[in-house]
Tab-separated table of C-alpha atoms in Angstrom:
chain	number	residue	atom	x	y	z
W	1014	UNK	CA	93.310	100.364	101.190
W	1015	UNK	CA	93.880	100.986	101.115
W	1016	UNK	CA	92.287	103.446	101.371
W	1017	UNK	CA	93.711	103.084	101.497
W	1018	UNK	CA	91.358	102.106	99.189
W	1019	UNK	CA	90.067	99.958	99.585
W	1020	UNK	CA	90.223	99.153	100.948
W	1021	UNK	CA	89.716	101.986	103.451
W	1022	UNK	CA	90.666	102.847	107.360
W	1023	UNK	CA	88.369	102.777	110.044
W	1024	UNK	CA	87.793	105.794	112.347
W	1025	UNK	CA	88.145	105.692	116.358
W	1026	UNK	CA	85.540	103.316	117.853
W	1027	UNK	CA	81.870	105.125	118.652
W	1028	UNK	CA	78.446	104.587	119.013
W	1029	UNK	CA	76.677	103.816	115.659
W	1030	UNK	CA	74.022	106.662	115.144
W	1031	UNK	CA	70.576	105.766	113.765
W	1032	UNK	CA	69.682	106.844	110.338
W	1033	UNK	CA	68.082	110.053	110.393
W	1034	UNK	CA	67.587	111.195	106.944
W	1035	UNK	CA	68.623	115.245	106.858
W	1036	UNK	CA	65.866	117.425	105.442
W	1037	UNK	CA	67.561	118.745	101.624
W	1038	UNK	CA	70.080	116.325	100.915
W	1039	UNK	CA	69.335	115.069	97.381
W	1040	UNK	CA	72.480	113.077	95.801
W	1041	UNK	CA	71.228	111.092	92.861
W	1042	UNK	CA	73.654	108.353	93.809
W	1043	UNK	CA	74.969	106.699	97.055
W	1044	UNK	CA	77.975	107.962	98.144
W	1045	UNK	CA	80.049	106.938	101.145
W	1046	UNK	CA	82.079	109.898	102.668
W	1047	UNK	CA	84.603	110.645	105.608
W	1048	UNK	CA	83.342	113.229	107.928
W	1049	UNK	CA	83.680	113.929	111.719
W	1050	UNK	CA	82.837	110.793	113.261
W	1051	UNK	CA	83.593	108.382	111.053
W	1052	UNK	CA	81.807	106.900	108.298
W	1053	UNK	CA	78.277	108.522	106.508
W	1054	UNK	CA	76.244	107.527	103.818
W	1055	UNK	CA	74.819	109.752	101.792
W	1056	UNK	CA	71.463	108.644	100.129
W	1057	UNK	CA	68.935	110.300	97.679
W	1058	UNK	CA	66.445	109.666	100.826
W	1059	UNK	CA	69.139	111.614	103.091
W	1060	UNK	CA	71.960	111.274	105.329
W	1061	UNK	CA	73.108	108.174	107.871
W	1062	UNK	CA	76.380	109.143	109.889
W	1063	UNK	CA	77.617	105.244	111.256
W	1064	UNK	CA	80.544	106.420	113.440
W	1065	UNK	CA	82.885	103.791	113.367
W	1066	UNK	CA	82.570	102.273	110.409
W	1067	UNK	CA	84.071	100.076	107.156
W	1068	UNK	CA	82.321	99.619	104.041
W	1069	UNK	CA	83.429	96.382	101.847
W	1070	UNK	CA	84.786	96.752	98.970
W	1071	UNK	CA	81.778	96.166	96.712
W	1072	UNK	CA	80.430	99.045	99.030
W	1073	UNK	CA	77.166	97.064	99.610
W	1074	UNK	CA	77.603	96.513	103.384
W	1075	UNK	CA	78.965	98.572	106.310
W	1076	UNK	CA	80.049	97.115	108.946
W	1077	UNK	CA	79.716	99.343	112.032
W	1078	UNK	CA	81.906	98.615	115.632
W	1079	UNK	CA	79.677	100.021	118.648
W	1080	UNK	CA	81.002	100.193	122.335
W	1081	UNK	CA	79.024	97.920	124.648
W	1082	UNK	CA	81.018	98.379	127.810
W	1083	UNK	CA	84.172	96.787	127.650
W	1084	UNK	CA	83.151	94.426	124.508
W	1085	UNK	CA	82.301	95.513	120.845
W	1086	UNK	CA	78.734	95.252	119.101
W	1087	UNK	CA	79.127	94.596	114.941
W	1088	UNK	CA	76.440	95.366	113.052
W	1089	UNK	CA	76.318	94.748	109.212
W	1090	UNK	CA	74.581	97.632	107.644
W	1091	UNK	CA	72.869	97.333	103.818
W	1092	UNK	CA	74.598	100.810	102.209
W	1093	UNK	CA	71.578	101.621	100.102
W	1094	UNK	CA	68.734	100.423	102.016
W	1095	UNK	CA	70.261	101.390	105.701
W	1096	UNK	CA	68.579	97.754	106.546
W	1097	UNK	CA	70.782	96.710	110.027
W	1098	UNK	CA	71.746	93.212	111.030
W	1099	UNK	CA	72.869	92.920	114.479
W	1100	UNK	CA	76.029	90.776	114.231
W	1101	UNK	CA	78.176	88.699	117.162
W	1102	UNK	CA	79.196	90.658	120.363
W	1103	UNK	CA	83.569	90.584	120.374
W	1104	UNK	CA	84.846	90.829	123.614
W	1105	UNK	CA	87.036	93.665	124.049
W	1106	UNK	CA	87.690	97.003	122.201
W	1107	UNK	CA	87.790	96.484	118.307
W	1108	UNK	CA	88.129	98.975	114.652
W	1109	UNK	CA	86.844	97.296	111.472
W	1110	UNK	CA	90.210	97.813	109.710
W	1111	UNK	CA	89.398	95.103	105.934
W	1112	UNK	CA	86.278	93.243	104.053
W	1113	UNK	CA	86.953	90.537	102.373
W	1114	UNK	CA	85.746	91.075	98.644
W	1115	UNK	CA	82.088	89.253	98.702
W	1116	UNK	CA	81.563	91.484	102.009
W	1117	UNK	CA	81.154	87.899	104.005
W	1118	UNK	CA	83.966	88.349	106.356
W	1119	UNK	CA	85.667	91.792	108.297
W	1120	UNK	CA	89.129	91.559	110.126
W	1121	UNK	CA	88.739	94.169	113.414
W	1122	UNK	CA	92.352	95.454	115.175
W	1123	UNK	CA	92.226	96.944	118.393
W	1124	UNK	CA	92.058	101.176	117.814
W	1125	UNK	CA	94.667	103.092	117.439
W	1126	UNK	CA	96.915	100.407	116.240
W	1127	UNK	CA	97.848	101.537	112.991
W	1128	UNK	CA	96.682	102.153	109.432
W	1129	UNK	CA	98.195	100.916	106.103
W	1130	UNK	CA	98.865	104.586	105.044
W	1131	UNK	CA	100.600	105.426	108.357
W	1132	UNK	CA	103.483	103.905	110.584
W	1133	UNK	CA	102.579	102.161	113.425
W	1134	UNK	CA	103.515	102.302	116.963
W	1135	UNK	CA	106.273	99.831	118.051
W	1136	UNK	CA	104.757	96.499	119.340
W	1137	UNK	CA	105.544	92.994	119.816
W	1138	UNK	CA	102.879	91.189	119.297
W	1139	UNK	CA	99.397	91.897	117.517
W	1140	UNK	CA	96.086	90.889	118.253
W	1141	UNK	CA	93.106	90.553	115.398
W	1142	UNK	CA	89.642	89.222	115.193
W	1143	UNK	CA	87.910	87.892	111.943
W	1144	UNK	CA	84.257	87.902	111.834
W	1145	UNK	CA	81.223	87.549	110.223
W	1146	UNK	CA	77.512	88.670	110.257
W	1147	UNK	CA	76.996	85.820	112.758
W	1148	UNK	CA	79.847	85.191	114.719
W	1149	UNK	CA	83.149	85.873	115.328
W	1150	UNK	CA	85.352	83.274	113.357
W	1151	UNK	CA	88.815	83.193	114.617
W	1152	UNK	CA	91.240	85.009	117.412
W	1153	UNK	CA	94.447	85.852	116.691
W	1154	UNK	CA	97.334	86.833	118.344
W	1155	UNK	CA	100.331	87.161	115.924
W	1156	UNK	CA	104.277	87.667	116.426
W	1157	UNK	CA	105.444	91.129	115.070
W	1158	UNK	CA	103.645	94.521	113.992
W	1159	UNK	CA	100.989	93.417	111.878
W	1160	UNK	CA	98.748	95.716	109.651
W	1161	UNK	CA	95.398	93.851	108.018
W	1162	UNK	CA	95.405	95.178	104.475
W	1163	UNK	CA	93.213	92.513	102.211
W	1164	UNK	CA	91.333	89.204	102.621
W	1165	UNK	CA	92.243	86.543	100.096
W	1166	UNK	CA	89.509	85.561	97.183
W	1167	UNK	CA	88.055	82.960	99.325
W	1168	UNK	CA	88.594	84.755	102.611
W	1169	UNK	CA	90.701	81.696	104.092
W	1170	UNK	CA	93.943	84.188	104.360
W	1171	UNK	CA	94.796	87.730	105.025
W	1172	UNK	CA	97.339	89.710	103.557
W	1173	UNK	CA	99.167	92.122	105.889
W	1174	UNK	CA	102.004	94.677	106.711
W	1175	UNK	CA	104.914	93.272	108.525
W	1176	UNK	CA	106.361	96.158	109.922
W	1177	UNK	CA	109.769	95.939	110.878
W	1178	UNK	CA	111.602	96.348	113.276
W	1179	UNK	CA	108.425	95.126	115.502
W	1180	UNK	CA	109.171	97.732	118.363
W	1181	UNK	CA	110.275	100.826	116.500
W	1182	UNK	CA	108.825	99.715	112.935
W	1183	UNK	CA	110.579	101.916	109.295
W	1184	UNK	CA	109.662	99.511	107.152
W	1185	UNK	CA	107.114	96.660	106.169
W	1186	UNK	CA	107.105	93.579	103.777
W	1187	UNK	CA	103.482	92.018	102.449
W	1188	UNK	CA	102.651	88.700	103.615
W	1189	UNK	CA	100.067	86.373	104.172
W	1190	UNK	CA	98.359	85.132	107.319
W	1191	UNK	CA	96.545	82.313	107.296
W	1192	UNK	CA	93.164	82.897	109.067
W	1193	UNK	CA	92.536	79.326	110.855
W	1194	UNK	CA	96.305	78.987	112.141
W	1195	UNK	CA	98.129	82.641	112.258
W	1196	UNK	CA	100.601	80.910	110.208
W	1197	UNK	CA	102.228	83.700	108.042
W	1198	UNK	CA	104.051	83.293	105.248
W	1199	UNK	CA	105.486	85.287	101.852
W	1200	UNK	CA	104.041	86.117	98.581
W	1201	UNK	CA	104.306	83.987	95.513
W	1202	UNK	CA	106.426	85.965	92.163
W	1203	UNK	CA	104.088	86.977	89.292
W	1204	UNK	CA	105.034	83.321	87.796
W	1205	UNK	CA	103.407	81.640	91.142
W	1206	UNK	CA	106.950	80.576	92.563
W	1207	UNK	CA	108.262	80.387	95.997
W	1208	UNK	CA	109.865	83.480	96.844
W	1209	UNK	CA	113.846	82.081	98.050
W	1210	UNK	CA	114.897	82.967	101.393
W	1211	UNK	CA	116.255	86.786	101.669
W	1212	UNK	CA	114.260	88.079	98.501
W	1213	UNK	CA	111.407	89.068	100.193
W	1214	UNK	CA	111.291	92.729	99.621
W	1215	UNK	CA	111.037	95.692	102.301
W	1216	UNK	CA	109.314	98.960	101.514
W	1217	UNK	CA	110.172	102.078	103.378
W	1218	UNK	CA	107.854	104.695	101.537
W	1219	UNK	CA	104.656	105.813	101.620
W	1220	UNK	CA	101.604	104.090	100.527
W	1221	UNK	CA	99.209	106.998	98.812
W	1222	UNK	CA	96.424	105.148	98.021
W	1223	UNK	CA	94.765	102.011	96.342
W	1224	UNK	CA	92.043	100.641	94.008
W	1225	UNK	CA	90.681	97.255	93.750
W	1226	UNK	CA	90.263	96.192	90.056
W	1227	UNK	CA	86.490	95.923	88.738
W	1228	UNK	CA	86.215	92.251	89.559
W	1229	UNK	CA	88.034	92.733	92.907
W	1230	UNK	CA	90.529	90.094	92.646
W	1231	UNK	CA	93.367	92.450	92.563
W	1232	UNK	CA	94.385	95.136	94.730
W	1233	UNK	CA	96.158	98.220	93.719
W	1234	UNK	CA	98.495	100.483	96.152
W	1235	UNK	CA	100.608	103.447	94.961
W	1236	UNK	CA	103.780	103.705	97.216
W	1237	UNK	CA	105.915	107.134	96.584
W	1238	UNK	CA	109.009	107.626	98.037
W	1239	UNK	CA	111.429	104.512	97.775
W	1240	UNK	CA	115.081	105.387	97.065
W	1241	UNK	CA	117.294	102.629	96.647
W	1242	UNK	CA	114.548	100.465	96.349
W	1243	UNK	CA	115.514	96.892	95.650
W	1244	UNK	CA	111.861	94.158	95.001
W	1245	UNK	CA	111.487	91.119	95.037
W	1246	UNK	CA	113.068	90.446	91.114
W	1247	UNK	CA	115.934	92.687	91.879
W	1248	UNK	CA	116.807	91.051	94.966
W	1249	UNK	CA	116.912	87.219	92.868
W	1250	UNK	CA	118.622	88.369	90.087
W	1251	UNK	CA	121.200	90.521	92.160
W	1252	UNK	CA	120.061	93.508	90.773
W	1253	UNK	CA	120.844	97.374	92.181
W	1254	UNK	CA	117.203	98.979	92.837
W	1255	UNK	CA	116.491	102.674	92.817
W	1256	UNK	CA	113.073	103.474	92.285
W	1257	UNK	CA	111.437	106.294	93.605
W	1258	UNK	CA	107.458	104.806	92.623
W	1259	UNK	CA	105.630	101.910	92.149
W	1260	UNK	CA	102.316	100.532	92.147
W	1261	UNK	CA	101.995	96.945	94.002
W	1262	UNK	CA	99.565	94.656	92.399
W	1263	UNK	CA	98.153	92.051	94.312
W	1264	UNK	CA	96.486	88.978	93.189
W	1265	UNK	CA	93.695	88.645	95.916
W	1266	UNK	CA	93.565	84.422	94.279
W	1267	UNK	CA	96.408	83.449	93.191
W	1268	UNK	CA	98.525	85.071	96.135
W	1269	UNK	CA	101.082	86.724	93.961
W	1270	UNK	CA	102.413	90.414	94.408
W	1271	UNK	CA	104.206	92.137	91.188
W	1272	UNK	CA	105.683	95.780	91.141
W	1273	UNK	CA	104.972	98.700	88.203
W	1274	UNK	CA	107.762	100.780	88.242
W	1275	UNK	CA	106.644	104.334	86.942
W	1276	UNK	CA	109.814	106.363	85.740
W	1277	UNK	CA	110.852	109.468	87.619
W	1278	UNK	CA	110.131	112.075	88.454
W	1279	UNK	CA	107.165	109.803	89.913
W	1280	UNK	CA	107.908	109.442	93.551
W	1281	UNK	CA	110.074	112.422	93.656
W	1282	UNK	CA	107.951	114.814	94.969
W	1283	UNK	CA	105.312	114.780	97.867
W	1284	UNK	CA	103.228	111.677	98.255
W	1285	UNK	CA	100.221	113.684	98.852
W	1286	UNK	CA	100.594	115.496	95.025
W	1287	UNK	CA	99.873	111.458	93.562
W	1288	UNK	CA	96.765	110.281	92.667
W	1289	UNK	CA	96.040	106.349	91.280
W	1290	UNK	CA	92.615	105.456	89.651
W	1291	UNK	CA	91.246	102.588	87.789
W	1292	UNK	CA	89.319	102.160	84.650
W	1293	UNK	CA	85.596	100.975	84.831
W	1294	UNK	CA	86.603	98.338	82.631
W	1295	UNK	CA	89.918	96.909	84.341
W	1296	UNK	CA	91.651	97.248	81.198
W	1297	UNK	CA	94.090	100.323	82.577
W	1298	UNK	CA	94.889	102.303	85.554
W	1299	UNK	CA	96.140	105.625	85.656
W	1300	UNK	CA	98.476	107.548	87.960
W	1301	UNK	CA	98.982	111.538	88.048
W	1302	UNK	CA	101.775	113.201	89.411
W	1303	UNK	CA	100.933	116.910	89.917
W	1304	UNK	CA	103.740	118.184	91.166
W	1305	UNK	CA	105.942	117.084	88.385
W	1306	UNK	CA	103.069	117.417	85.892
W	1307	UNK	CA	103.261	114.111	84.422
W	1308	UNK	CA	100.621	111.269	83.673
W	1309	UNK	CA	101.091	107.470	83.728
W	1310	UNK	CA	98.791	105.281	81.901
W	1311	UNK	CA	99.321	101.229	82.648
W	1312	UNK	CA	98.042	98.264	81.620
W	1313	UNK	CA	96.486	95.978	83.502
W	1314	UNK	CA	97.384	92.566	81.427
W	1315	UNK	CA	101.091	93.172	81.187
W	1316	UNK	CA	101.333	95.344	84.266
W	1317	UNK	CA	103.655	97.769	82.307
W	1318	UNK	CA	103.070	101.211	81.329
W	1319	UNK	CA	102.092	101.913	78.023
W	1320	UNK	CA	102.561	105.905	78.071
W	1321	UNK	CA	103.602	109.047	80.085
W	1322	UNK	CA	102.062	112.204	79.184
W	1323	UNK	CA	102.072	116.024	80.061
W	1324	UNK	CA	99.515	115.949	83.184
W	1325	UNK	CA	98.094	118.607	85.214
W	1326	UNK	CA	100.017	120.429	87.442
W	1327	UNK	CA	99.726	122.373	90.653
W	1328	UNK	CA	100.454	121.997	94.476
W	1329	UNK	CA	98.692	120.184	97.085
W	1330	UNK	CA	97.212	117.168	97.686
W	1331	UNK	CA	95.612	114.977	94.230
W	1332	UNK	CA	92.849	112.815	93.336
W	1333	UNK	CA	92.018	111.246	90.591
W	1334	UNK	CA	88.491	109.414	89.254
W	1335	UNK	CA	87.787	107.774	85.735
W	1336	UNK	CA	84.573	107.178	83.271
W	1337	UNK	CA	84.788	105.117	80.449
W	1338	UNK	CA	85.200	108.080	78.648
W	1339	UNK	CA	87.461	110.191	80.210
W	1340	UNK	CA	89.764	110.631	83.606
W	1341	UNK	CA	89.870	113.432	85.757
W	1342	UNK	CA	92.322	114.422	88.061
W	1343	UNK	CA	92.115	117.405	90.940
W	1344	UNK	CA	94.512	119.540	92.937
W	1345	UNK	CA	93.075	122.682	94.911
W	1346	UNK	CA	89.945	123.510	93.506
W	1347	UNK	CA	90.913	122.627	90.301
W	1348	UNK	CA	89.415	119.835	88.497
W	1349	UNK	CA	91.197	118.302	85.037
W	1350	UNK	CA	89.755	116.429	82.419
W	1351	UNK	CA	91.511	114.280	80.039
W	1352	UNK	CA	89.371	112.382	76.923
W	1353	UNK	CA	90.620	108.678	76.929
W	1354	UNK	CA	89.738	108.417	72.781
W	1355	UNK	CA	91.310	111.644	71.909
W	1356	UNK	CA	94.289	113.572	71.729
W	1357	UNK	CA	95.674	114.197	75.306
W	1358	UNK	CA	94.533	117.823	75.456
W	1359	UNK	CA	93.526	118.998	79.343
W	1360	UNK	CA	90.446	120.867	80.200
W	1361	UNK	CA	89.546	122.604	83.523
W	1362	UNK	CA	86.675	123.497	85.525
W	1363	UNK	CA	86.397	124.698	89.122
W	1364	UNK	CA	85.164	122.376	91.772
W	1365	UNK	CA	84.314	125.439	94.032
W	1366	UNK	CA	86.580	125.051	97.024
W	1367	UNK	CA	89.524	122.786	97.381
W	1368	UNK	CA	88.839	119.259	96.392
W	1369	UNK	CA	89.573	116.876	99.222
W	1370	UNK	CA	87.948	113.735	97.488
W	1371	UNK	CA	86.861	112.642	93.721
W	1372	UNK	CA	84.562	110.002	92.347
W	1373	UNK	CA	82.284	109.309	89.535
W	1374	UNK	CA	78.652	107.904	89.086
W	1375	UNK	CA	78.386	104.703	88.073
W	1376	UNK	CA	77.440	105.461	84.423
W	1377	UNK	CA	79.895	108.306	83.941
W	1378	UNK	CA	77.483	111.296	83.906
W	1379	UNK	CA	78.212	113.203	87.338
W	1380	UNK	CA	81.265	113.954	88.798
W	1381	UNK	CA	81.363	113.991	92.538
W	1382	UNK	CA	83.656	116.182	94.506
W	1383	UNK	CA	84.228	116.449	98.187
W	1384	UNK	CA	84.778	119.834	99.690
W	1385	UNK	CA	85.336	121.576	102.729
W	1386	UNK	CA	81.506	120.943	104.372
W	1387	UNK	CA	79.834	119.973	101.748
W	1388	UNK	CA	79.731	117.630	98.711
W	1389	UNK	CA	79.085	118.868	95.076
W	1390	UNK	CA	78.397	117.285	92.110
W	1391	UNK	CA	78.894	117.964	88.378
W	1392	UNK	CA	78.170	116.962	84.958
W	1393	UNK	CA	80.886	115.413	83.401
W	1394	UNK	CA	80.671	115.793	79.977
W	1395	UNK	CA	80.667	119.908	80.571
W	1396	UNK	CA	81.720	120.694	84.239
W	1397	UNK	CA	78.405	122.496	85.325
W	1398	UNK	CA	77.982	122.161	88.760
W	1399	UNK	CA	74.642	120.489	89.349
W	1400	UNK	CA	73.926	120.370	93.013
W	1401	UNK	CA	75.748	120.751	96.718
W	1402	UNK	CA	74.647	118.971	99.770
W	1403	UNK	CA	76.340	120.014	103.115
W	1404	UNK	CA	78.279	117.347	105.129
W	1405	UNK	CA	79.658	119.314	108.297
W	1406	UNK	CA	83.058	118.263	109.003
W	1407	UNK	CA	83.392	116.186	105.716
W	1408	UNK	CA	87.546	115.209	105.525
W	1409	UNK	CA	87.370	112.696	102.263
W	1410	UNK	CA	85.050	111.024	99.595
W	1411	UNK	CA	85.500	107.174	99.789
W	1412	UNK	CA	83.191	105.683	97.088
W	1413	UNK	CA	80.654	106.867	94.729
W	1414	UNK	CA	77.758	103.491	94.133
């Protein structure tokens, strides 16, 4: 999502910007970055800021919100091409806040009104629009203080935050929302069972980040910070909860949620010094720890972790990226390198400035870090930096195509 990831936030509604390509910017790959005002591409061809923007999370289409007086203009936008289809004028003022995973649908929430990483501002009620390339597809205004964080495989439901209390909101439970009706309802258990009444869980931490799997039918979000911590299993079975980190896996299909615990001192520290990343493959993810040092590799089929291991370690805020041949992790201006088929021996190199964003080329051979003003990029087998392109006001590195 989240961010997260995307699953990612929108920035504050504004004017979509033409693409202009910028005279020296030469990525080899596509990149889609955070900088001041909103969403930009980066392109071998040059630079596109969109504003207010939301790529799916194939990252093949943005989908860019545009004032037109008191209504919104959407406009799908082909990432690699910069091709723009106008899309269906929304009456009143609305952020792209999720895709759906084939990029067909986008559920908009009016700005300001809350992000998954962040608490939201007390309200009652909640208003949402779905829509597509063509038209806008259904108007909703739900009960509660409701968060869009994923479309369902077939885009018929969303999945959401339910903060609670509505009005002065500490804590949230996932549930689903059915897009024709509003209707919401809980999660299935990992075995595809009815949740009983009461065992719903309620999270009260922070959600760092989150991956969608390779196939994007499951969503990954690292939450830090839970103490006393009771989910959905512990809460049937009667059991005491006190976990301080977990990853929530999502089954985008089958509409089933299922916690990985990760073992302290995971969650103990700040939220900001965790990192999560997925494998190219699916097979794994991977969660770092810096301030504790420690290194969490899980597996994907049994949802368990298979080993903790000495990490890097350092202050500030983490990222993490993986190749199939090896992850990396970065804290300051430090990047770390760990070989996946090899003993777990840590190498360095220095990013140049302090990392506020990681990601790797598709076939595993550049490294991409974002920077203060600028992104630079890196061969990955040695660390040699291999170019820089300046992004003024760059704040985070979403996705590397």
């Amino acid at each position: 999502m989240l961010a997260l990831l995307g699953v990612g936030a929108a920035a504050a509604l504004a004017g979509c910007r033409s693409a202009t390509p910028t005279a020296g910017t030469a990525v080899p790959d596509l990149l889609l970055v955070r900088a001041e005002g909103g969403l930009t591409v980066l392109r071998p061809s040059g630079m596109e800021r969109i504003g207010a923007g939301l790529a799916t999370p194939d990252g093949a289409t943005v989908y860019a919100a545009a004032a037109a007086g008191v209504d919104t203009e959407l406009t799908a936008i082909e990432t690699r091409t910069g091709r723009r289809t106008a899309g269906p004028r929304l009456a009143g003022a609305w952020t792209p806040r999720v895709a759906s995973a084939d990029g067909r649908l986008v559920a908009l929430a009016a700005p300001g009104s809350g992000e998954v990483t962040h608490v939201p501002s007390g309200r009652a009620r909640t208003p949402l629009v779905v829509a597509d390339t063509g038209r806008e597809v259904a108007r909703l205004e739900l009960p509660g203080n409701i968060v869009p964080d994923a479309f369902s495989t077939g885009g018929e439901r969303l999945y959401v935050l339910d903060w609670l209390p509505a009005t002065a909101p500490d804590r949230y439970r996932v549930r689903q929302v059915e897009v024709a009706t509003g209707q919401s309802s809980a999660l299935l258990t990992r075995v595809k069972s009815a949740v009983p009444p009461g065992a719903e869980e309620e999270m009260s931490g922070e959600g760092r980040m989150a991956v969608y799997a390779p196939n994007r039918q499951v969503l990954y979000t690292l939450y830090t910070h839970q103490p006393d911590h009771r989910h959905t299993r512990d809460l049937i079975a009667g059991r005491p909860g006190n976990v301080h980190a977990f990853v929530h896996t999502l089954h985008l299909g089958e509409q089933w949620a299922f916690c990985v615990d990760l073992p302290a001192p995971f969650g103990q520290g700040p939220g900001a010094g965790h990192a999560l990343a997925m494998s190219p493959e699916g097979g794994e993810f991977y969660v770092a720890d810096v301030t504790s040092g420690r290194f969490a590799v899980v597996g994907t089929e049994q949802l368990a972790v298979r080993e903790i291991v000495d990490g890097p370690k350092g202050a500030g805020t983490a990222f993490a990226a993986a190749t199939f041949r090896q992850v990396l992790v970065a804290v300051g201006g430090t990047v770390h390198v760990l070989p996946r088929d090899g003993a777990p021996v840590w190498r360095t190199w220095e990013a140049g400035g302090v990392v506020r964003g990681l990601g790797a080329s598709p076939d595993g051979k550049r490294v991409y870090a974002a920077l203060p003003d600028a992104v630079a990029w890196f061969d990955a087998a040695t660390g040699q930096r291999l170019g820089t392109v300046a992004v003024p006001g760059l704040t985070a590195l979403d996705r590397v195509l």
